[in-house]
PDB file of C-alpha atoms in Angstrom:
ATOM      1  CA  MET A1434     101.560  43.236 163.757  1.00  0.00           C
ATOM      2  CA  ARG A1435     100.444  39.641 163.252  1.00  0.00           C
ATOM      3  CA  ARG A1436     101.227  38.545 159.698  1.00  0.00           C
ATOM      4  CA  SER A1437      99.878  35.916 157.316  1.00  0.00           C
ATOM      5  CA  GLY A1438     100.906  34.514 153.954  1.00  0.00           C
ATOM      6  CA  GLU A1439      97.736  35.937 152.388  1.00  0.00           C
ATOM      7  CA  TYR A1440      98.528  39.392 153.743  1.00  0.00           C
ATOM      8  CA  ASP A1441     102.186  39.257 152.723  1.00  0.00           C
ATOM      9  CA  ALA A1442     101.318  38.278 149.142  1.00  0.00           C
ATOM     10  CA  PHE A1443      98.403  40.688 148.753  1.00  0.00           C
ATOM     11  CA  GLY A1444      98.525  43.175 145.889  1.00  0.00           C
ATOM     12  CA  PRO A1445      96.144  44.681 143.320  1.00  0.00           C
ATOM     13  CA  TRP A1446      96.773  42.052 140.662  1.00  0.00           C
ATOM     14  CA  THR A1447      94.825  38.886 139.829  1.00  0.00           C
ATOM     15  CA  ASP A1448      96.947  35.849 140.731  1.00  0.00           C
ATOM     16  CA  VAL A1449      97.048  32.299 139.396  1.00  0.00           C
ATOM     17  CA  VAL A1450      96.550  29.742 142.195  1.00  0.00           C
ATOM     18  CA  ARG A1451      98.578  26.569 141.692  1.00  0.00           C
ATOM     19  CA  THR A1452      98.481  24.884 145.106  1.00  0.00           C
ATOM     20  CA  CYS A1453      96.035  24.534 147.985  1.00  0.00           C
ATOM     21  CA  GLU A1454      98.418  26.549 150.150  1.00  0.00           C
ATOM     22  CA  GLU A1455      97.940  29.542 147.826  1.00  0.00           C
ATOM     23  CA  LEU A1456      94.148  29.543 148.232  1.00  0.00           C
ATOM     24  CA  PRO A1457      92.733  32.544 150.119  1.00  0.00           C
ATOM     25  CA  ARG A1458      91.775  31.648 153.676  1.00  0.00           C
ATOM     26  CA  LEU A1459      88.064  32.323 153.067  1.00  0.00           C
ATOM     27  CA  TYR A1460      87.883  29.684 150.326  1.00  0.00           C
ATOM     28  CA  GLY A1461      90.203  27.123 151.881  1.00  0.00           C
ATOM     29  CA  GLN A1462      87.361  24.678 152.730  1.00  0.00           C
ATOM     30  CA  ALA A1463      85.437  25.125 149.459  1.00  0.00           C
ATOM     31  CA  GLY A1464      86.733  21.885 147.994  1.00  0.00           C
ATOM     32  CA  ILE A1465      88.779  23.570 145.256  1.00  0.00           C
ATOM     33  CA  ASP A1466      92.029  21.719 144.544  1.00  0.00           C
ATOM     34  CA  PRO A1467      93.923  23.759 141.906  1.00  0.00           C
ATOM     35  CA  ALA A1468      95.634  20.607 140.633  1.00  0.00           C
ATOM     36  CA  GLU A1469      92.247  19.323 139.433  1.00  0.00           C
ATOM     37  CA  TYR A1470      91.311  22.456 137.471  1.00  0.00           C
ATOM     38  CA  ARG A1471      92.493  23.947 134.200  1.00  0.00           C
ATOM     39  CA  LEU A1472      92.926  27.385 135.778  1.00  0.00           C
ATOM     40  CA  VAL A1473      92.267  28.897 139.204  1.00  0.00           C
ATOM     41  CA  LEU A1474      92.436  32.658 139.777  1.00  0.00           C
ATOM     42  CA  LYS A1475      92.080  34.730 142.934  1.00  0.00           C
ATOM     43  CA  VAL A1476      90.827  38.286 142.465  1.00  0.00           C
ATOM     44  CA  PRO A1477      91.740  40.777 145.219  1.00  0.00           C
ATOM     45  CA  ARG A1478      89.502  43.278 146.969  1.00  0.00           C
ATOM     46  CA  ASP A1479      89.506  46.809 145.613  1.00  0.00           C
ATOM     47  CA  ILE A1480      91.463  48.343 148.464  1.00  0.00           C
ATOM     48  CA  GLU A1481      94.899  49.885 148.735  1.00  0.00           C
ATOM     49  CA  ARG A1482      97.670  47.834 150.263  1.00  0.00           C
ATOM     50  CA  ARG A1483      98.093  50.247 153.162  1.00  0.00           C
ATOM     51  CA  ASN A1484      94.444  49.684 154.166  1.00  0.00           C
ATOM     52  CA  ALA A1485      94.791  45.886 154.261  1.00  0.00           C
ATOM     53  CA  THR A1486      95.313  44.003 157.533  1.00  0.00           C
ATOM     54  CA  PRO A1487      96.236  40.358 158.278  1.00  0.00           C
ATOM     55  CA  ASP A1488      92.774  39.801 159.815  1.00  0.00           C
ATOM     56  CA  MET A1489      90.907  40.711 156.619  1.00  0.00           C
ATOM     57  CA  ASN A1490      89.745  38.365 153.886  1.00  0.00           C
ATOM     58  CA  LEU A1491      91.575  39.995 151.011  1.00  0.00           C
ATOM     59  CA  TYR A1492      90.109  38.312 147.929  1.00  0.00           C
ATOM     60  CA  ASP A1493      86.668  39.015 146.484  1.00  0.00           C
ATOM     61  CA  PHE A1494      86.600  36.144 143.989  1.00  0.00           C
ATOM     62  CA  LEU A1495      87.986  32.689 143.445  1.00  0.00           C
ATOM     63  CA  LEU A1496      87.502  31.526 139.833  1.00  0.00           C
ATOM     64  CA  ALA A1497      88.015  27.858 138.993  1.00  0.00           C
ATOM     65  CA  VAL A1498      87.860  26.620 135.391  1.00  0.00           C
ATOM     66  CA  GLU A1499      86.914  22.978 134.883  1.00  0.00           C
ATOM     67  CA  HIS A1500      86.872  21.070 131.600  1.00  0.00           C
ATOM     68  CA  ASP A1501      83.217  22.058 130.962  1.00  0.00           C
ATOM     69  CA  GLY A1502      82.466  25.098 133.083  1.00  0.00           C
ATOM     70  CA  LEU A1503      83.453  27.792 135.568  1.00  0.00           C
ATOM     71  CA  THR A1504      82.913  27.919 139.332  1.00  0.00           C
ATOM     72  CA  VAL A1505      82.690  31.414 140.838  1.00  0.00           C
ATOM     73  CA  LEU A1506      83.134  31.935 144.571  1.00  0.00           C
ATOM     74  CA  GLN A1507      82.371  35.508 145.673  1.00  0.00           C
ATOM     75  CA  ARG A1508      83.034  37.037 149.077  1.00  0.00           C
ATOM     76  CA  GLN A1509      80.007  38.376 150.950  1.00  0.00           C
ATOM     77  CA  GLU A1510      80.120  40.509 154.063  1.00  0.00           C
ATOM     78  CA  ALA A1511      77.901  39.183 156.849  1.00  0.00           C
ATOM     79  CA  LEU A1512      77.337  39.612 160.558  1.00  0.00           C
ATOM     80  CA  GLY A1513      79.893  37.570 162.413  1.00  0.00           C
ATOM     81  CA  GLY A1514      82.362  37.493 159.532  1.00  0.00           C
ATOM     82  CA  ASP A1515      82.667  37.102 155.791  1.00  0.00           C
ATOM     83  CA  THR A1516      81.067  34.258 153.900  1.00  0.00           C
ATOM     84  CA  TYR A1517      80.841  33.514 150.187  1.00  0.00           C
ATOM     85  CA  THR A1518      78.381  32.533 147.490  1.00  0.00           C
ATOM     86  CA  ARG A1519      79.030  29.759 144.999  1.00  0.00           C
ATOM     87  CA  VAL A1520      77.842  29.714 141.388  1.00  0.00           C
ATOM     88  CA  ARG A1521      78.714  27.126 138.773  1.00  0.00           C
ATOM     89  CA  ILE A1522      78.410  28.208 135.141  1.00  0.00           C
ATOM     90  CA  PRO A1523      78.370  25.286 132.669  1.00  0.00           C
ATOM     91  CA  SER A1524      80.041  26.173 129.387  1.00  0.00           C
ATOM     92  CA  GLN A1525      76.900  25.256 127.412  1.00  0.00           C
ATOM     93  CA  GLN A1526      75.009  27.951 129.337  1.00  0.00           C
ATOM     94  CA  ILE A1527      77.340  30.815 128.329  1.00  0.00           C
ATOM     95  CA  THR A1528      75.686  33.054 125.718  1.00  0.00           C
ATOM     96  CA  ALA A1529      78.176  35.957 125.580  1.00  0.00           C
ATOM     97  CA  LEU A1530      81.351  37.314 127.178  1.00  0.00           C
ATOM     98  CA  SER A1531      82.287  40.961 127.546  1.00  0.00           C
ATOM     99  CA  ASP A1532      85.688  41.947 128.946  1.00  0.00           C
ATOM    100  CA  SER A1533      86.388  45.662 129.375  1.00  0.00           C
ATOM    101  CA  VAL A1534      89.161  47.765 130.869  1.00  0.00           C
ATOM    102  CA  ASN A1535      89.031  51.479 131.663  1.00  0.00           C
ATOM    103  CA  LEU A1536      92.490  52.429 132.945  1.00  0.00           C
ATOM    104  CA  LEU A1537      92.826  50.109 135.993  1.00  0.00           C
ATOM    105  CA  ASP A1538      89.121  49.280 136.240  1.00  0.00           C
ATOM    106  CA  GLY A1539      88.552  45.830 134.753  1.00  0.00           C
ATOM    107  CA  GLN A1540      85.181  44.159 134.358  1.00  0.00           C
ATOM    108  CA  LEU A1541      84.258  40.753 132.988  1.00  0.00           C
ATOM    109  CA  GLU A1542      80.596  40.018 132.275  1.00  0.00           C
ATOM    110  CA  ILE A1543      79.557  36.421 131.682  1.00  0.00           C
ATOM    111  CA  HIS A1544      76.088  36.236 130.128  1.00  0.00           C
ATOM    112  CA  THR A1545      74.094  33.020 130.482  1.00  0.00           C
ATOM    113  CA  TYR A1546      70.599  31.759 129.786  1.00  0.00           C
ATOM    114  CA  GLY A1547      69.695  32.573 133.381  1.00  0.00           C
ATOM    115  CA  GLY A1548      71.176  36.072 133.641  1.00  0.00           C
ATOM    116  CA  SER A1549      74.727  37.340 134.017  1.00  0.00           C
ATOM    117  CA  THR A1550      77.681  37.292 136.399  1.00  0.00           C
ATOM    118  CA  THR A1551      79.969  40.329 136.714  1.00  0.00           C
ATOM    119  CA  ILE A1552      83.531  40.064 138.002  1.00  0.00           C
ATOM    120  CA  GLY A1553      85.340  43.293 138.798  1.00  0.00           C
ATOM    121  CA  TYR A1554      89.130  43.218 138.813  1.00  0.00           C
ATOM    122  CA  ASN A1555      92.175  45.465 138.854  1.00  0.00           C
ATOM    123  CA  ALA A1556      93.654  45.710 135.358  1.00  0.00           C
ATOM    124  CA  THR A1557      97.229  46.295 136.528  1.00  0.00           C
ATOM    125  CA  ASP A1558      97.916  42.932 134.915  1.00  0.00           C
ATOM    126  CA  PRO A1559      95.027  41.949 132.585  1.00  0.00           C
ATOM    127  CA  LEU A1560      96.721  38.792 131.245  1.00  0.00           C
ATOM    128  CA  PRO A1561      95.238  36.278 133.758  1.00  0.00           C
ATOM    129  CA  MET A1562      91.698  37.456 132.998  1.00  0.00           C
ATOM    130  CA  GLN A1563      92.381  37.379 129.262  1.00  0.00           C
ATOM    131  CA  ARG A1564      93.584  33.794 129.683  1.00  0.00           C
ATOM    132  CA  LEU A1565      90.317  32.982 131.463  1.00  0.00           C
ATOM    133  CA  VAL A1566      88.297  34.471 128.587  1.00  0.00           C
ATOM    134  CA  ARG A1567      90.232  32.410 126.024  1.00  0.00           C
ATOM    135  CA  LEU A1568      89.591  29.200 127.968  1.00  0.00           C
ATOM    136  CA  LEU A1569      85.859  29.904 128.255  1.00  0.00           C
ATOM    137  CA  ARG A1570      85.605  30.643 124.538  1.00  0.00           C
ATOM    138  CA  ARG A1571      87.345  27.381 123.658  1.00  0.00           C
ATOM    139  CA  MET A1572      84.875  25.494 125.830  1.00  0.00           C
ATOM    140  CA  TYR A1573      81.632  26.931 124.457  1.00  0.00           C
ATOM    141  CA  LEU A1574      82.555  27.193 120.767  1.00  0.00           C
ATOM    142  CA  PRO A1575      81.770  24.274 118.435  1.00  0.00           C
ATOM    143  CA  ALA A1576      84.579  22.645 116.518  1.00  0.00           C
ATOM    144  CA  ALA A1577      85.735  24.665 113.515  1.00  0.00           C
ATOM    145  CA  ALA A1578      84.636  23.322 110.137  1.00  0.00           C
ATOM    146  CA  HIS A1579      87.749  24.738 108.470  1.00  0.00           C
ATOM    147  CA  PRO A1580      91.325  25.028 109.767  1.00  0.00           C
ATOM    148  CA  PRO A1581      92.362  28.575 110.770  1.00  0.00           C
ATOM    149  CA  GLY A1582      94.211  30.583 108.169  1.00  0.00           C
ATOM    150  CA  ARG A1583      96.538  33.511 108.546  1.00  0.00           C
ATOM    151  CA  ALA A1584      95.476  36.495 110.646  1.00  0.00           C
ATOM    152  CA  GLY A1585      93.223  38.957 108.863  1.00  0.00           C
ATOM    153  CA  SER A1586      94.668  42.288 107.800  1.00  0.00           C
ATOM    154  CA  LEU A1587      93.671  45.556 109.442  1.00  0.00           C
ATOM    155  CA  ALA A1588      95.270  47.736 106.776  1.00  0.00           C
ATOM    156  CA  PRO A1589      91.903  49.124 105.515  1.00  0.00           C
ATOM    157  CA  VAL A1590      90.755  50.175 108.996  1.00  0.00           C
ATOM    158  CA  ASP A1591      91.074  53.860 109.823  1.00  0.00           C
ATOM    159  CA  LEU A1592      89.400  54.929 113.052  1.00  0.00           C
ATOM    160  CA  GLY A1593      91.447  58.096 113.501  1.00  0.00           C
ATOM    161  CA  GLY A1594      94.278  58.737 115.931  1.00  0.00           C
ATOM    162  CA  ARG A1595      92.039  58.766 119.008  1.00  0.00           C
ATOM    163  CA  ASP A1596      91.046  55.111 118.581  1.00  0.00           C
ATOM    164  CA  LEU A1597      94.404  53.442 118.012  1.00  0.00           C
ATOM    165  CA  ASN A1598      93.915  51.395 121.183  1.00  0.00           C
ATOM    166  CA  LEU A1599      90.792  49.821 119.671  1.00  0.00           C
ATOM    167  CA  VAL A1600      92.770  48.897 116.555  1.00  0.00           C
ATOM    168  CA  GLY A1601      95.477  47.427 118.805  1.00  0.00           C
ATOM    169  CA  ALA A1602      92.893  45.361 120.686  1.00  0.00           C
ATOM    170  CA  CYS A1603      91.550  44.153 117.364  1.00  0.00           C
ATOM    171  CA  GLN A1604      95.003  42.996 116.289  1.00  0.00           C
ATOM    172  CA  LYS A1605      95.285  40.962 119.519  1.00  0.00           C
ATOM    173  CA  VAL A1606      91.978  39.240 118.792  1.00  0.00           C
ATOM    174  CA  LEU A1607      93.128  38.401 115.263  1.00  0.00           C
ATOM    175  CA  ARG A1608      96.394  36.958 116.555  1.00  0.00           C
ATOM    176  CA  SER A1609      94.526  34.706 118.981  1.00  0.00           C
ATOM    177  CA  ALA A1610      91.773  33.832 116.472  1.00  0.00           C
ATOM    178  CA  PRO A1611      93.372  34.079 113.006  1.00  0.00           C
ATOM    179  CA  GLN A1612      90.293  32.657 111.291  1.00  0.00           C
ATOM    180  CA  MET A1613      88.349  35.845 112.064  1.00  0.00           C
ATOM    181  CA  ARG A1614      87.845  38.505 109.401  1.00  0.00           C
ATOM    182  CA  LEU A1615      86.892  42.148 109.469  1.00  0.00           C
ATOM    183  CA  VAL A1616      83.170  42.676 108.818  1.00  0.00           C
ATOM    184  CA  THR A1617      82.866  46.423 109.331  1.00  0.00           C
ATOM    185  CA  ALA A1618      84.399  49.343 111.225  1.00  0.00           C
ATOM    186  CA  ALA A1619      82.870  52.703 112.095  1.00  0.00           C
ATOM    187  CA  GLN A1620      84.652  55.812 113.303  1.00  0.00           C
ATOM    188  CA  GLN A1621      83.493  57.862 116.237  1.00  0.00           C
ATOM    189  CA  GLN A1622      80.686  60.248 115.298  1.00  0.00           C
ATOM    190  CA  ARG A1623      79.048  63.185 116.990  1.00  0.00           C
ATOM    191  CA  THR A1624      75.469  62.505 118.026  1.00  0.00           C
ATOM    192  CA  VAL A1625      72.449  64.545 116.942  1.00  0.00           C
ATOM    193  CA  PRO A1626      69.686  64.632 119.573  1.00  0.00           C
ATOM    194  CA  VAL A1627      66.037  63.928 118.920  1.00  0.00           C
ATOM    195  CA  GLY A1628      63.866  66.873 120.007  1.00  0.00           C
ATOM    196  CA  GLY A1629      63.418  70.606 119.663  1.00  0.00           C
ATOM    197  CA  TRP A1630      65.776  73.568 119.552  1.00  0.00           C
ATOM    198  CA  ALA A1631      66.251  73.760 123.344  1.00  0.00           C
ATOM    199  CA  ARG A1632      67.669  70.261 123.501  1.00  0.00           C
ATOM    200  CA  ARG A1633      69.899  70.919 120.500  1.00  0.00           C
ATOM    201  CA  ILE A1634      71.353  74.013 122.197  1.00  0.00           C
ATOM    202  CA  VAL A1635      72.094  72.055 125.395  1.00  0.00           C
ATOM    203  CA  HIS A1636      73.671  69.302 123.304  1.00  0.00           C
ATOM    204  CA  ARG A1637      75.834  71.842 121.465  1.00  0.00           C
ATOM    205  CA  LEU A1638      77.178  73.092 124.801  1.00  0.00           C
ATOM    206  CA  ARG A1639      77.760  69.548 126.063  1.00  0.00           C
ATOM    207  CA  PRO A1640      78.181  67.421 122.918  1.00  0.00           C
ATOM    208  CA  SER A1641      78.220  63.641 123.049  1.00  0.00           C
ATOM    209  CA  VAL A1642      79.570  61.040 120.655  1.00  0.00           C
ATOM    210  CA  LEU A1643      78.862  57.515 119.497  1.00  0.00           C
ATOM    211  CA  HIS A1644      82.189  55.773 119.992  1.00  0.00           C
ATOM    212  CA  ALA A1645      84.022  53.793 117.322  1.00  0.00           C
ATOM    213  CA  LEU A1646      83.231  50.138 116.663  1.00  0.00           C
ATOM    214  CA  ILE A1647      85.041  47.242 114.978  1.00  0.00           C
ATOM    215  CA  VAL A1648      83.198  44.030 114.091  1.00  0.00           C
ATOM    216  CA  LEU A1649      85.047  40.761 113.453  1.00  0.00           C
ATOM    217  CA  ALA A1650      83.526  37.361 112.764  1.00  0.00           C
ATOM    218  CA  ASP A1651      84.131  33.824 111.641  1.00  0.00           C
ATOM    219  CA  GLU A1652      81.802  30.869 111.181  1.00  0.00           C
ATOM    220  CA  ARG A1653      81.527  30.336 114.946  1.00  0.00           C
ATOM    221  CA  GLU A1654      81.745  33.694 116.694  1.00  0.00           C
ATOM    222  CA  ILE A1655      81.235  37.459 116.439  1.00  0.00           C
ATOM    223  CA  ALA A1656      83.667  39.833 118.192  1.00  0.00           C
ATOM    224  CA  LEU A1657      82.815  43.477 118.829  1.00  0.00           C
ATOM    225  CA  LEU A1658      85.623  45.902 119.758  1.00  0.00           C
ATOM    226  CA  HIS A1659      84.209  49.014 121.400  1.00  0.00           C
ATOM    227  CA  ARG A1660      84.288  51.340 124.396  1.00  0.00           C
ATOM    228  CA  ARG A1661      82.700  50.219 127.653  1.00  0.00           C
ATOM    229  CA  ASP A1662      80.059  52.943 127.230  1.00  0.00           C
ATOM    230  CA  ARG A1663      78.977  53.163 123.612  1.00  0.00           C
ATOM    231  CA  THR A1664      77.964  56.828 123.902  1.00  0.00           C
ATOM    232  CA  GLY A1665      79.451  59.516 126.106  1.00  0.00           C
ATOM    233  CA  ARG A1666      80.511  63.104 126.602  1.00  0.00           C
ATOM    234  CA  GLY A1667      84.043  64.453 126.629  1.00  0.00           C
ATOM    235  CA  LYS A1668      87.006  62.126 127.075  1.00  0.00           C
ATOM    236  CA  ALA A1669      85.690  60.150 130.049  1.00  0.00           C
ATOM    237  CA  ASP A1670      85.700  56.866 128.144  1.00  0.00           C
ATOM    238  CA  ALA A1671      88.629  57.555 125.801  1.00  0.00           C
ATOM    239  CA  HIS A1672      90.938  55.055 127.542  1.00  0.00           C
ATOM    240  CA  SER A1673      88.517  52.164 127.841  1.00  0.00           C
ATOM    241  CA  VAL A1674      88.627  49.118 125.574  1.00  0.00           C
ATOM    242  CA  ALA A1675      85.967  46.426 125.542  1.00  0.00           C
ATOM    243  CA  CYS A1676      85.625  43.197 123.619  1.00  0.00           C
ATOM    244  CA  THR A1677      82.299  41.387 123.448  1.00  0.00           C
ATOM    245  CA  PHE A1678      82.208  37.831 122.105  1.00  0.00           C
ATOM    246  CA  LEU A1679      78.945  36.364 120.801  1.00  0.00           C
ATOM    247  CA  PRO A1680      78.859  32.627 119.956  1.00  0.00           C
ATOM    248  CA  ARG A1681      76.858  32.500 116.734  1.00  0.00           C
ATOM    249  CA  HIS A1682      75.136  29.185 117.467  1.00  0.00           C
ATOM    250  CA  ARG A1683      73.554  30.730 120.593  1.00  0.00           C
ATOM    251  CA  ILE A1684      71.852  33.620 118.725  1.00  0.00           C
ATOM    252  CA  THR A1685      68.090  33.014 118.548  1.00  0.00           C
ATOM    253  CA  ASP A1686      66.776  36.414 117.413  1.00  0.00           C
ATOM    254  CA  VAL A1687      67.882  39.953 116.546  1.00  0.00           C
ATOM    255  CA  HIS A1688      66.049  43.296 116.463  1.00  0.00           C
ATOM    256  CA  LEU A1689      66.915  46.734 115.083  1.00  0.00           C
ATOM    257  CA  GLN A1690      65.193  49.958 116.114  1.00  0.00           C
ATOM    258  CA  PRO A1691      65.934  53.717 116.115  1.00  0.00           C
ATOM    259  CA  HIS A1692      67.733  55.145 119.149  1.00  0.00           C
ATOM    260  CA  GLU A1693      65.287  56.940 121.414  1.00  0.00           C
ATOM    261  CA  LYS A1694      67.630  59.888 122.084  1.00  0.00           C
ATOM    262  CA  TYR A1695      69.741  60.353 118.950  1.00  0.00           C
ATOM    263  CA  ARG A1696      69.186  60.605 115.217  1.00  0.00           C
ATOM    264  CA  HIS A1697      71.147  58.504 112.717  1.00  0.00           C
ATOM    265  CA  ILE A1698      71.806  55.862 115.378  1.00  0.00           C
ATOM    266  CA  GLU A1699      70.065  52.515 115.656  1.00  0.00           C
ATOM    267  CA  VAL A1700      70.048  49.980 118.469  1.00  0.00           C
ATOM    268  CA  ILE A1701      70.651  46.356 117.595  1.00  0.00           C
ATOM    269  CA  THR A1702      69.497  43.839 120.199  1.00  0.00           C
ATOM    270  CA  VAL A1703      70.878  40.324 119.989  1.00  0.00           C
ATOM    271  CA  ILE A1704      68.834  37.638 121.730  1.00  0.00           C
ATOM    272  CA  THR A1705      70.832  34.649 122.942  1.00  0.00           C
ATOM    273  CA  GLY A1706      68.503  32.257 124.697  1.00  0.00           C
ATOM    274  CA  GLY A1707      67.106  34.066 127.716  1.00  0.00           C
ATOM    275  CA  SER A1708      69.480  37.045 127.607  1.00  0.00           C
ATOM    276  CA  ALA A1709      69.597  40.147 125.425  1.00  0.00           C
ATOM    277  CA  ILE A1710      72.548  42.392 124.593  1.00  0.00           C
ATOM    278  CA  SER A1711      71.956  45.786 122.973  1.00  0.00           C
ATOM    279  CA  PHE A1712      74.414  47.964 121.035  1.00  0.00           C
ATOM    280  CA  PRO A1713      73.830  51.435 119.596  1.00  0.00           C
ATOM    281  CA  VAL A1714      75.444  51.562 116.145  1.00  0.00           C
ATOM    282  CA  ARG A1715      75.687  53.979 113.268  1.00  0.00           C
ATOM    283  CA  ALA A1716      72.596  53.790 111.064  1.00  0.00           C
ATOM    284  CA  GLY A1717      73.077  52.604 107.507  1.00  0.00           C
ATOM    285  CA  GLU A1718      75.950  50.375 106.433  1.00  0.00           C
ATOM    286  CA  THR A1719      77.236  49.524 109.938  1.00  0.00           C
ATOM    287  CA  ALA A1720      73.795  48.642 111.306  1.00  0.00           C
ATOM    288  CA  GLU A1721      72.894  46.617 108.223  1.00  0.00           C
ATOM    289  CA  ALA A1722      76.160  44.680 108.275  1.00  0.00           C
ATOM    290  CA  LEU A1723      75.798  43.730 111.933  1.00  0.00           C
ATOM    291  CA  LEU A1724      72.089  42.931 111.521  1.00  0.00           C
ATOM    292  CA  GLY A1725      72.774  40.686 108.553  1.00  0.00           C
ATOM    293  CA  LEU A1726      75.608  38.944 110.403  1.00  0.00           C
ATOM    294  CA  CYS A1727      73.453  38.176 113.448  1.00  0.00           C
ATOM    295  CA  ALA A1728      70.249  37.421 111.535  1.00  0.00           C
ATOM    296  CA  GLY A1729      72.057  34.782 109.511  1.00  0.00           C
ATOM    297  CA  ASP A1730      72.233  32.632 112.650  1.00  0.00           C
ATOM    298  CA  CYS A1731      68.645  33.011 113.876  1.00  0.00           C
TER     299      CYS A1731
END
């Protein structure tokens, strides 16, 4: 079998690219010199190693972080061979970031004034993507008015044994952003459907829950620790962890309304420029705390 350096090095993990020789073949003529960028990552295709061949283009994304933005090259299948699209995201256009992992399924959503860009990745090693998120946050956040203090304490938080991974993710955020403080935390709760007795019987046979939520904030940013899917049945989403970052100076409006399917749950919609992000939250104290936090920046 004919071999290539790209094929020999291929694996499920996201790799840091440090030299032009390490660039995937598809993106070799894209004008990306890793030495001129703060970080360059190559994200592999979602295929098993045994199904890869030396003739294939094996990387779906090339991500290049500049001093004031991110360039995203994405592989596209086309007649006659693969090609790629190119999108540049200036840091001042980023309105929110959401990074989530469900077992090995990683997903980074970059929200902007013009829409959003989604990057799927294998979470075998999530550290490179977490490094990317930290760099993007440093670029779009304004300078802090006060020096960071010691990391906030999570001693009062009790989400129950099933949500220890959310608490662990929260501790990581506090270590990387020690100026953040706990705003509110809500345990998982069983949902109560809107409707008549027939729907309530079906729901009793197949109950669903509103997953736990932790809200952190400082003067510049709001961080939400949650599951990828905020509501769900069974244990399908029990292993997922998501962190959504909202830069406070980009929030232009916020709305709160009752959930259309469930009682005692409200949906908060945060408007950041031209994009909107909605979260179902427990009605009452949790909803009011998050509403007040976001409304203070409108």
